[in-house]
Coordinates of C-alpha atoms (C1' of nucleotides) in Angstrom, one line a residue:
Chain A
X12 CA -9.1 -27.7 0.4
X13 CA -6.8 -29.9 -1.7
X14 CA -3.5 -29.6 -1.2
X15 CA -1.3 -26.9 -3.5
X16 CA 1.0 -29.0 -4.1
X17 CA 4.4 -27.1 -5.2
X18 CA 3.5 -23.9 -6.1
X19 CA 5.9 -23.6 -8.6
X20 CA 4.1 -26.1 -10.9
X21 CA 1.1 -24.1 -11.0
X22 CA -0.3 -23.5 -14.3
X23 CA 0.7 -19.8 -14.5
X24 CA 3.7 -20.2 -14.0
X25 CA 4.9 -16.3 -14.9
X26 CA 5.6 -14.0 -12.1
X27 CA 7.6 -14.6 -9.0
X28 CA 6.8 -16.8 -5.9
X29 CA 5.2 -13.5 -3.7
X30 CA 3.3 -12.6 -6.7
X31 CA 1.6 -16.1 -6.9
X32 CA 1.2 -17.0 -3.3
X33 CA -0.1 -13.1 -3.0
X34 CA -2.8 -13.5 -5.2
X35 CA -4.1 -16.9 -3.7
X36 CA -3.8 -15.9 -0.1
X37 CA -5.8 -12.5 -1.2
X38 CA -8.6 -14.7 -2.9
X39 CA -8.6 -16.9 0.1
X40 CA -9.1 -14.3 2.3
X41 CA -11.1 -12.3 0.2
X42 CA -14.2 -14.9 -0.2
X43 CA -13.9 -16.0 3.4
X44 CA -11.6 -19.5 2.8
X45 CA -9.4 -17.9 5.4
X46 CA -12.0 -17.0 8.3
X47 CA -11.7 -13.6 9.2
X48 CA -10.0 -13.2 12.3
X49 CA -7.5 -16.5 12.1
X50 CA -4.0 -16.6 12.3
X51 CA -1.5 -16.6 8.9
X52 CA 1.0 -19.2 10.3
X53 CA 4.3 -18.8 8.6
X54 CA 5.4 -22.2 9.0
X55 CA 2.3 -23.7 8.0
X56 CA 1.9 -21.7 4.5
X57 CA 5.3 -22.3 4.0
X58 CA 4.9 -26.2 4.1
X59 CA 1.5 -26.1 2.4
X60 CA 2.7 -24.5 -0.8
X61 CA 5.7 -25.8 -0.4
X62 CA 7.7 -22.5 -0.6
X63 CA 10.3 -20.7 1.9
X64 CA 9.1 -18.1 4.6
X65 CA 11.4 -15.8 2.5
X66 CA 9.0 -14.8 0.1
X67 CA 5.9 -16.3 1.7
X68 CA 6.5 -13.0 4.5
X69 CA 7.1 -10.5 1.1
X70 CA 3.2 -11.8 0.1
X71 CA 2.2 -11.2 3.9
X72 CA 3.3 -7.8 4.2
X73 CA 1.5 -7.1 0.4
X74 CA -1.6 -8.0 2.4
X75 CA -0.9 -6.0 5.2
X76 CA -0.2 -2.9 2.8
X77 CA -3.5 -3.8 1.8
X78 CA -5.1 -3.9 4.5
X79 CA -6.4 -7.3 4.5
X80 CA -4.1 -8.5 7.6
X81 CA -2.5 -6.8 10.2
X82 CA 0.6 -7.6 11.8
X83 CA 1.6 -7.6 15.4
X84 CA 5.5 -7.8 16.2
X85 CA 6.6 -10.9 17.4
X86 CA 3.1 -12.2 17.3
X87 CA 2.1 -12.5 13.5
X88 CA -0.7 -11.7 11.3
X89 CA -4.1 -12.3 11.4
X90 CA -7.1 -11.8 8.8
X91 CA -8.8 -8.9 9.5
X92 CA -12.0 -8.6 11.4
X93 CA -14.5 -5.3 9.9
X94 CA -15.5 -3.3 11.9
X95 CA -19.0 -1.5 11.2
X96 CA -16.9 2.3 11.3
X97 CA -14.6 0.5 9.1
X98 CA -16.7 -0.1 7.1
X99 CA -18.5 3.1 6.7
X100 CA -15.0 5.0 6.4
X101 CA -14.6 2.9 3.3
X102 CA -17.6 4.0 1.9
X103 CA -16.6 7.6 2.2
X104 CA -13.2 7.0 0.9
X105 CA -15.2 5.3 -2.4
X106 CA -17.4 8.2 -2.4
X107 CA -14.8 10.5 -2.9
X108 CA -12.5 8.5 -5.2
X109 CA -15.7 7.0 -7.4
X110 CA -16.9 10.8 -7.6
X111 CA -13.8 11.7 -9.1
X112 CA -13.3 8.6 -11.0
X113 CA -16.8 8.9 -13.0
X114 CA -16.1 12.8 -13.3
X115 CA -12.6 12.3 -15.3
X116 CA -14.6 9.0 -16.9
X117 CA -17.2 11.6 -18.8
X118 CA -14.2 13.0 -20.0
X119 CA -11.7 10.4 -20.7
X120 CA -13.4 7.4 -21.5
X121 CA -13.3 6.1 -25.6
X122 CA -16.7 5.5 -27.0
X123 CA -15.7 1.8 -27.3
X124 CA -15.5 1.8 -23.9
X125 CA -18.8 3.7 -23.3
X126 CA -20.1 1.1 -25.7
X127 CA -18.6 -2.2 -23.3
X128 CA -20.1 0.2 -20.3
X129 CA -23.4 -0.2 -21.9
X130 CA -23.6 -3.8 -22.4
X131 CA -22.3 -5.1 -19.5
X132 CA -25.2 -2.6 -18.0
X133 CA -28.1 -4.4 -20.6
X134 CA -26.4 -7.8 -19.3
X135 CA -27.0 -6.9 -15.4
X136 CA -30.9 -5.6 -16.8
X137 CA -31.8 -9.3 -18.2
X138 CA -30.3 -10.8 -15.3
X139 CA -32.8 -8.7 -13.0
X140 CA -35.3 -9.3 -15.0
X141 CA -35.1 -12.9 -14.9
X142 CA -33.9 -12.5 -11.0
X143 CA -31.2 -15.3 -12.0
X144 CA -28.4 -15.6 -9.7
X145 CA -29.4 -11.9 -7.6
X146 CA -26.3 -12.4 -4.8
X147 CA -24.2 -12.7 -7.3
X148 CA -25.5 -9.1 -9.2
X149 CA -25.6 -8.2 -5.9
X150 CA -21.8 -8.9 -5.3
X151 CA -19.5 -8.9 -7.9
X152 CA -21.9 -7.4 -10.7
X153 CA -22.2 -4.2 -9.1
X154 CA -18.3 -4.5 -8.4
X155 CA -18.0 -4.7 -12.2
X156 CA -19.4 -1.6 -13.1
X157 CA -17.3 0.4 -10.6
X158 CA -14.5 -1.6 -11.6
X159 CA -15.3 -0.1 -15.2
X160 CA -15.7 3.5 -14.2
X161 CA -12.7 3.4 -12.6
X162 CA -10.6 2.1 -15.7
X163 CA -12.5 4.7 -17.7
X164 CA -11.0 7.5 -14.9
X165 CA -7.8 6.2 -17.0
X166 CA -6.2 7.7 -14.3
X167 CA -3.5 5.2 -13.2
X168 CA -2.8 5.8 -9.6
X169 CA -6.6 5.5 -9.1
X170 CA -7.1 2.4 -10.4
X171 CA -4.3 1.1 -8.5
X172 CA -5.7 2.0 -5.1
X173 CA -9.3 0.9 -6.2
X174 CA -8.5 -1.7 -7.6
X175 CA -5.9 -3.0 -6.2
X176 CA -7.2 -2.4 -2.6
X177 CA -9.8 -1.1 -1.6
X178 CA -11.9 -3.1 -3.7
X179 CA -10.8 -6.1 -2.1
X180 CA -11.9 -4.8 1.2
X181 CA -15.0 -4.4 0.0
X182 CA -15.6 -8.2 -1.6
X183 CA -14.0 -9.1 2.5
X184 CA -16.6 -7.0 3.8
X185 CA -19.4 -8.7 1.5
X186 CA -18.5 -12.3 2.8
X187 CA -17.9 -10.9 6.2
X188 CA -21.3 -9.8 6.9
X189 CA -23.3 -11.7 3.7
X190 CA -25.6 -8.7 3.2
X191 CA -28.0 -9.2 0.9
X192 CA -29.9 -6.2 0.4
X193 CA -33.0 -5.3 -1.8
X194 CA -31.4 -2.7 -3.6
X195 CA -30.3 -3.9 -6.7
X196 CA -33.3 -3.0 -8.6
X197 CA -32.5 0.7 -7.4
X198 CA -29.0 0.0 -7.3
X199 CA -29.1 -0.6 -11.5
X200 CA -31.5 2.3 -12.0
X201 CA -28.4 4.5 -10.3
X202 CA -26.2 2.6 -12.6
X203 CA -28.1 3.3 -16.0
X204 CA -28.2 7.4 -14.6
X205 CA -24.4 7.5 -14.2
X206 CA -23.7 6.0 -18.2
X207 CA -26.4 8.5 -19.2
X208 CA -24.1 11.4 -17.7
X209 CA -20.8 9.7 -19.0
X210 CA -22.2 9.1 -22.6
X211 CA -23.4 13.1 -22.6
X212 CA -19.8 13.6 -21.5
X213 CA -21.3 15.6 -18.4
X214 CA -18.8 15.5 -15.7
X215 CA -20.4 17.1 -13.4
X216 CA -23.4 14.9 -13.1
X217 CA -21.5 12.1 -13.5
X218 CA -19.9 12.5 -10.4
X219 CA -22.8 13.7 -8.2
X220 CA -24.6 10.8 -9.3
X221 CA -21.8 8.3 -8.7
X222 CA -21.2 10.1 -4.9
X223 CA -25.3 9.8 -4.9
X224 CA -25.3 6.0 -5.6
X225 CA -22.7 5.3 -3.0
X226 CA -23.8 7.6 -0.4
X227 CA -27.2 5.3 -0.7
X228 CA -25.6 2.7 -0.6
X229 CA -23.3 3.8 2.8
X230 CA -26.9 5.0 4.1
X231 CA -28.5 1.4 4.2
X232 CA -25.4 0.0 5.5
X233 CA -25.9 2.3 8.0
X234 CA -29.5 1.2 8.3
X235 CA -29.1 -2.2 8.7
X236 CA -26.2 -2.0 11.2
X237 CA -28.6 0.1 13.4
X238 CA -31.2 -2.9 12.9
X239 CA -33.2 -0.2 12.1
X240 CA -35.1 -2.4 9.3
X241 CA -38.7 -0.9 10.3
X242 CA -41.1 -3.5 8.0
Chain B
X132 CA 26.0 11.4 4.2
X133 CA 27.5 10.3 7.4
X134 CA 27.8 6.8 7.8
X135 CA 24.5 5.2 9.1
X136 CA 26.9 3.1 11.7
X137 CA 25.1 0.1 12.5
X138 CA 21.5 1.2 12.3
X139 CA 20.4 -1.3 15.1
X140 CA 22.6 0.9 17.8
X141 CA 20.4 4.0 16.8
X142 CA 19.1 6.1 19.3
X143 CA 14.8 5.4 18.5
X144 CA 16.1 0.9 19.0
X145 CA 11.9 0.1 19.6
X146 CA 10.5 -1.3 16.1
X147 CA 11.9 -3.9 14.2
X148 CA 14.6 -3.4 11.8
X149 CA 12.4 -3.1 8.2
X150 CA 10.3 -0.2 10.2
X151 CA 13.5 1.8 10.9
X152 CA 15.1 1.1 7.7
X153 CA 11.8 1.8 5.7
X154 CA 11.7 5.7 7.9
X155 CA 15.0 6.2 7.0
X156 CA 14.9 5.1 3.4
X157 CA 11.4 7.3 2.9
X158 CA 12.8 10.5 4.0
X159 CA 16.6 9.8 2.1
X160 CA 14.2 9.5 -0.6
X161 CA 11.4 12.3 -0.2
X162 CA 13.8 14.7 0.6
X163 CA 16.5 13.7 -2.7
X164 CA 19.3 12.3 -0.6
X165 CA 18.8 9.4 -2.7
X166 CA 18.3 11.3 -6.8
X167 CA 15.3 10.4 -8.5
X168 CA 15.7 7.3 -11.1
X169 CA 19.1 6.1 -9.0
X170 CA 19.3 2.4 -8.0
X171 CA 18.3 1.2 -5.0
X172 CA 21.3 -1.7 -4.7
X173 CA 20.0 -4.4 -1.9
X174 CA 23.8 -5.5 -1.1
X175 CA 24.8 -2.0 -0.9
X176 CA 22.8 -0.7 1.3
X177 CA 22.9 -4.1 3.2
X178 CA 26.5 -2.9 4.2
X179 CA 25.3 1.0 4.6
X180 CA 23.3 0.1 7.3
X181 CA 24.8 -3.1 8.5
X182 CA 21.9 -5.5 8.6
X183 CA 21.2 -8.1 5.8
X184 CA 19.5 -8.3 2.8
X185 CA 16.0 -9.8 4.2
X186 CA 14.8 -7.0 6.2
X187 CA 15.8 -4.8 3.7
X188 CA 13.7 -6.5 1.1
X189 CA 10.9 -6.0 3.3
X190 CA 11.7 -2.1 3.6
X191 CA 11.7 -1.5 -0.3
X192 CA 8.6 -3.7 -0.5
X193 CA 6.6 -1.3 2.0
X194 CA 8.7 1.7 -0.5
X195 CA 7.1 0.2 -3.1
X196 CA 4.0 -0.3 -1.7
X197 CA 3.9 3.8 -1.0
X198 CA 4.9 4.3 -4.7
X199 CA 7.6 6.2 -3.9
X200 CA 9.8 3.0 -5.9
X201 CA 9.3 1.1 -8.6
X202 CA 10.4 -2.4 -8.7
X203 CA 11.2 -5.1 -12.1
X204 CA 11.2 -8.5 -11.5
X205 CA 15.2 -9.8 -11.5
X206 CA 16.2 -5.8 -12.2
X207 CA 15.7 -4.1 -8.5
X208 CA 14.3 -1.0 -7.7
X209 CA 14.8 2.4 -8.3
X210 CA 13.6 5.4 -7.2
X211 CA 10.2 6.8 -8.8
X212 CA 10.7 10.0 -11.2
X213 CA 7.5 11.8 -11.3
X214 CA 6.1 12.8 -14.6
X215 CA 3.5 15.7 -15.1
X216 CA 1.2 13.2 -15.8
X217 CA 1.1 11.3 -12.6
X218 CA 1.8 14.5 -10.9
X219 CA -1.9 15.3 -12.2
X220 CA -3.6 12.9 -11.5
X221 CA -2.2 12.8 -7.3
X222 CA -4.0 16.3 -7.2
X223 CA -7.3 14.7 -8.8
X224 CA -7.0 12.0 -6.1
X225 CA -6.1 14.5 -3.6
X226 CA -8.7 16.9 -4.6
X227 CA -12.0 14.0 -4.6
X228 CA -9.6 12.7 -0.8
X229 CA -9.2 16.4 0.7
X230 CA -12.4 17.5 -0.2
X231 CA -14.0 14.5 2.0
X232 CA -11.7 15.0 4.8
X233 CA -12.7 18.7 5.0
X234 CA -16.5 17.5 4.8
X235 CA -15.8 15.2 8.1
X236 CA -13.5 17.6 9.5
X237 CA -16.3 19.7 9.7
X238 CA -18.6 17.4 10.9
X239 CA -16.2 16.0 13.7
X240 CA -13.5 17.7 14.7
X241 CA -13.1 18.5 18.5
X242 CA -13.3 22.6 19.7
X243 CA -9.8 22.0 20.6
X244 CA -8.7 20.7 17.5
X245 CA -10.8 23.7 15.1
X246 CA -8.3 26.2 18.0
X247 CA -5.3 24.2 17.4
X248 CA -5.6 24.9 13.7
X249 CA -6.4 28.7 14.0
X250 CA -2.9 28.9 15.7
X251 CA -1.4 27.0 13.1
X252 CA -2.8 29.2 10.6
X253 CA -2.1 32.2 12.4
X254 CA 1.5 31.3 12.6
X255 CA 1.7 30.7 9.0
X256 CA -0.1 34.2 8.6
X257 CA 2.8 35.7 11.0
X258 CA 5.0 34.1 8.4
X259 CA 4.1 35.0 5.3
X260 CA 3.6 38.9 6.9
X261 CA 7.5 38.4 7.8
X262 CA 7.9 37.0 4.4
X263 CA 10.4 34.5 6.3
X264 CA 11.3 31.0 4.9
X265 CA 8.7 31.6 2.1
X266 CA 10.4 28.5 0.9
X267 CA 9.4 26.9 3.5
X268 CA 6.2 27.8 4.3
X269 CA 5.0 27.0 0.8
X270 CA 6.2 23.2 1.2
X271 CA 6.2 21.7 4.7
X272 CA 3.8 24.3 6.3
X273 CA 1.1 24.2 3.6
X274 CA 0.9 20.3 4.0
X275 CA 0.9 20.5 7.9
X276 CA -2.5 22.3 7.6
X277 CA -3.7 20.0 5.1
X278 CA -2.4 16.6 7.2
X279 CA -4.3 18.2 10.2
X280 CA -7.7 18.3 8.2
X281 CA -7.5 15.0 7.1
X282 CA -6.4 13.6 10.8
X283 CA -9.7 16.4 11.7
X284 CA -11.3 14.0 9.4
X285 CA -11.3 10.9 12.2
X286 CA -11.4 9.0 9.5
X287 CA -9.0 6.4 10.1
X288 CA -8.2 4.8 6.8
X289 CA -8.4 8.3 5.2
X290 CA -5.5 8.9 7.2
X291 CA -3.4 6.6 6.7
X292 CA -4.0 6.7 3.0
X293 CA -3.2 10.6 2.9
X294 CA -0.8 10.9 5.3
X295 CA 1.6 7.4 4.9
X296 CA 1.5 7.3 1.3
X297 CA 0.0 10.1 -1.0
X298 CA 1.9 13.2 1.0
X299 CA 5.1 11.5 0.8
X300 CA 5.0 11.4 -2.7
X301 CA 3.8 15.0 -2.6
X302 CA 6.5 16.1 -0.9
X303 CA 8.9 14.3 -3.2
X304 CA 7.5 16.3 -6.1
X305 CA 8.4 19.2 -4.2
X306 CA 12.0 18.2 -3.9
X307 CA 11.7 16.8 -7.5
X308 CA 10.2 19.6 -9.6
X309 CA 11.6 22.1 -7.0
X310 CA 8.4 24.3 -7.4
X311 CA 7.5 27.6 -5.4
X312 CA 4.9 29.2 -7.3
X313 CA 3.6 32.7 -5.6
X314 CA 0.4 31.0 -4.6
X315 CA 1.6 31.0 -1.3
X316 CA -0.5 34.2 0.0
X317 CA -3.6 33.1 -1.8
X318 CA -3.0 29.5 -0.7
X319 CA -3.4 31.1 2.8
X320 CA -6.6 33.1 2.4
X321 CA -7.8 30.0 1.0
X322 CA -6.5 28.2 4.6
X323 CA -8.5 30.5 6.2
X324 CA -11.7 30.0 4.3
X325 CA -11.8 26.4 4.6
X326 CA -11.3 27.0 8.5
X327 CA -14.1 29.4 8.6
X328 CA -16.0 27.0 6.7
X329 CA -15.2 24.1 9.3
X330 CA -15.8 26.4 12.2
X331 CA -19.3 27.3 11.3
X332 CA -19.7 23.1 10.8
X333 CA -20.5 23.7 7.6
X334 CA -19.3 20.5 5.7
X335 CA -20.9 20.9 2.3
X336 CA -19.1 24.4 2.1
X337 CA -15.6 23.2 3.6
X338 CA -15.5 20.3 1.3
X339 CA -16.4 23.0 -1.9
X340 CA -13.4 25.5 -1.0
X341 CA -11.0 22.3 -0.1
X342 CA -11.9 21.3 -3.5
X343 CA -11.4 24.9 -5.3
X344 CA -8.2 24.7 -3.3
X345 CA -6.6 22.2 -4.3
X346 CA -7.5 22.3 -7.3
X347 CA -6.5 26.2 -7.9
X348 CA -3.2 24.6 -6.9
X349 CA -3.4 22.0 -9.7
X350 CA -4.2 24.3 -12.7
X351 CA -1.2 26.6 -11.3
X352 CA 1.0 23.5 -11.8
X353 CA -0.5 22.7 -15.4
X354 CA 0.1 26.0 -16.4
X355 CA 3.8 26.3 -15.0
X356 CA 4.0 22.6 -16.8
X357 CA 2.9 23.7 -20.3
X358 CA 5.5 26.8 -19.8
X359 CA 2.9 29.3 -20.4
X360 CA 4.1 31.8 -18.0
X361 CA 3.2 34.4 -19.3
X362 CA 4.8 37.7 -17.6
Chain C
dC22 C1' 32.2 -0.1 -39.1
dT23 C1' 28.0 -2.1 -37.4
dA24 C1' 25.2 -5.7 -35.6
dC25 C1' 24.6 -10.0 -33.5
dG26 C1' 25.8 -13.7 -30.3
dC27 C1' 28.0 -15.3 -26.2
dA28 C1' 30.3 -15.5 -22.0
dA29 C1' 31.5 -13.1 -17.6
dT30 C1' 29.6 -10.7 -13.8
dA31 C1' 26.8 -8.7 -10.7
dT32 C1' 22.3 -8.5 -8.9
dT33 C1' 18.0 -10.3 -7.5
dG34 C1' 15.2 -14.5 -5.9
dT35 C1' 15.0 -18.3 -2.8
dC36 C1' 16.3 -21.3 0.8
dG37 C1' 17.5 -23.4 5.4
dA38 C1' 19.3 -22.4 9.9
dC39 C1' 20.0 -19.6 14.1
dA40 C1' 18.5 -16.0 17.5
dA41 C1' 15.0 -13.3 19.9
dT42 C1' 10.6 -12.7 21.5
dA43 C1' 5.8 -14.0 22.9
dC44 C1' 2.4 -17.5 24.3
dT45 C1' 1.5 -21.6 27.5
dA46 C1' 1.4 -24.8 30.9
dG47 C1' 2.9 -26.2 35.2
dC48 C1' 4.4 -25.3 39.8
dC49 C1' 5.0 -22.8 43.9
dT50 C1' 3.4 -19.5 47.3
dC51 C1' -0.1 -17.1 49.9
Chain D
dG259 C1' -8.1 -22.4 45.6
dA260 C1' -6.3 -18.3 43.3
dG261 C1' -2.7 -15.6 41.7
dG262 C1' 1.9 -15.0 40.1
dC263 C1' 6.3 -16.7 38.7
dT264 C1' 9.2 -19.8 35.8
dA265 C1' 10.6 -23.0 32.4
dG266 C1' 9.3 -24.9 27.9
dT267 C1' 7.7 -24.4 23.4
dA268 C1' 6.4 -22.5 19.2
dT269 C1' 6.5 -18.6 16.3
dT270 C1' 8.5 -14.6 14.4
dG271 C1' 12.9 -11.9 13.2
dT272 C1' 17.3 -12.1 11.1
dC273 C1' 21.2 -13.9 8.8
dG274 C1' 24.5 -15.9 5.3
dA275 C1' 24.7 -18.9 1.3
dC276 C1' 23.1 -20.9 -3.1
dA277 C1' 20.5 -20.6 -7.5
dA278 C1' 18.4 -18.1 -11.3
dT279 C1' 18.1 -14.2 -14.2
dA280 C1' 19.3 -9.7 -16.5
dT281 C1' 23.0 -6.6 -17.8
dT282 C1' 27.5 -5.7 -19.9
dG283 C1' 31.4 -6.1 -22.4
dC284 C1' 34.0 -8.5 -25.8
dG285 C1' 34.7 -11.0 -29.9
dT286 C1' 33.4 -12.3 -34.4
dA287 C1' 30.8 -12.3 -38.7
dG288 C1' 28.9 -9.6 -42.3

DNA sequence: CTACGCAATATTGTCGACAATACTAGCCTC
DNA sequence: GAGGCTAGTATTGTCGACAATATTGCGTAG
């Protein structure tokens, strides 16, 4: 990695020191720079971005609050490691959350923003079609669309915990374990079903198929962590 | 308030000082010891508690982190004031959260954990009968059968979402709004049938009434919000 | 009398150093 | 040779001081 030299003369300059070094060390973490499981070393951060401990420990314990370290007294704070029940609790939390989010979605969202929905949606079609670049749907394109519902939820609070948080996990968890599976087909078929029930402004179904979707989705997991792929 | 003489002298001396000063801070501030919008001055409460301004910083970060302050950049913190709107939308989180936590509860929770919350309830019953510390029963007792749900749940980042961050702020909405509606007896026979529900392991129907719960309890606080009360 | 600008002040942001605790390596004993 | 104890070392926890920024009050111009 080249070296970060000085922080503070970082393009975006805006925002205080945690705030920057917070977001880096989060991306780092996030797509696997920072192996899961290794040690944060104060010192060494410190002298790497050339900052203080002061508010290089204010960004650590934003990562711990999002549960992307954790913290032993005395001893310091490491990446997390996944767990496979972790995992599957976090697909029950989005279950419930992403239910609720698509539900106030059908009812809050703008048609503009029904309208973005939509074309990001026709942009993930082509890119099946023409199976360009499938990880990456795979990854952060389904992401995307959740990302979307969410801010259509225009409900505040939970866009700051999916968004903010638990999302994050989730990307961890994708580089942890580099699962690749064959759903995205499916997956986008799901996708195009939830819009429908959004753009008919029917709550109801919006939310049963957004719990649907996921609770496929935990289901595979669940699959494959068995090793239960039966050919 | 008595002065907080040296916090590091305290009786409970095991955690490190942002972890006792954080405790402290969260309850001054759930329970309105510390009025809702008032600063929260670092050098001041520095000297209130004897310890310096570094660990402190650390305690209003995990404050923040929990919502329960807000923080501008160069400006300090305060603490949060609740509007209706936010208060809203918790009780959609909770609602999509609860309702999940009931649905596991169901399907997890030990024989000795489904008896330990028919005593709880049938205390509460005892209670309202009595009609003693109605107050009461409608604020801290209502969310001690709700926080053991959700640790019914097993559900580990479910609980530590509900029950470190989203009841806090619940209960300072209590203090805050200072609400005790008459839902209390139908709040109970609601208790009971999400009980029943969990008993019988019957997730899809514990998860439904924790839902119609919660969210009976919303639409009584839109309706005492838009001041149509009607006698 | 009001509105704008500026200086004084207090608060937050950041830093380097000291103290306390946990890991580590080596030695001694059994 | 193995296990446990002890001293050394490195890391985290805490502190006080300095720098940077926002607020506040006053003075002045219109």
């Amino acid at each position: 990695m080249a070296v970060a030299r000085s922080i503070t003369s970082a393009a975006e300059n805006n925002g205080t020191i945690p705030d920057r070094v917070f977001s880096l060390l989060r991306e780092a973490i996030v797509e696997g720079d920072i192996p899961a499981g290794s040690k944060i070393s104060e010192p060494e951060l410190a002298r790497v971005y050339g900052i203080s401990r002061g508010p290089l420990r204010e960004a650590i314990g934003r990562l711990e609050a999002c549960g992307l370290v954790v913290r032993r007294r005395n001893v310091g704070a490491r990446v997390v490691t996944l767990s496979s029940t972790q995992l599957i609790e976090i697909y029950h939390i989005r279950e419930a959350l992403e239910g609720m989010a698509a539900r106030l979605a059908a009812q809050h969202m703008s048609a503009e923003e029904i309208a973005d929905l939509r074309s990001l949606l026709s942009q993930h079609g082509q890119q099946i079609e023409r199976d360009i670049d499938h990880a990456y749907f795979q990854r952060e394109g389904d992401l995307d669309f959740h990302y979307r519902i969410v801010q259509g939820s225009h409900n505040a609070h939970m866009i700051d915990l999916l968004c903010n948080d638990l999302y994050h996990l989730v990307r961890l968890y994708r580089y942890q374990f580099g699962m690749s599976s064959k759903r995205g087909p499916r997956a986008f078929v799901e996708h195009e079903h939830i819009v429908d029930a959004i753009e008919r402004r029917d709550a109801e179904m919006a939310e049963v198929m957004m719990r649907a979707h996921i609770r496929a989705s935990r289901e595979n997991v669940e699959r494959m962590l068995k090793g239960v792929n039966r050919p």
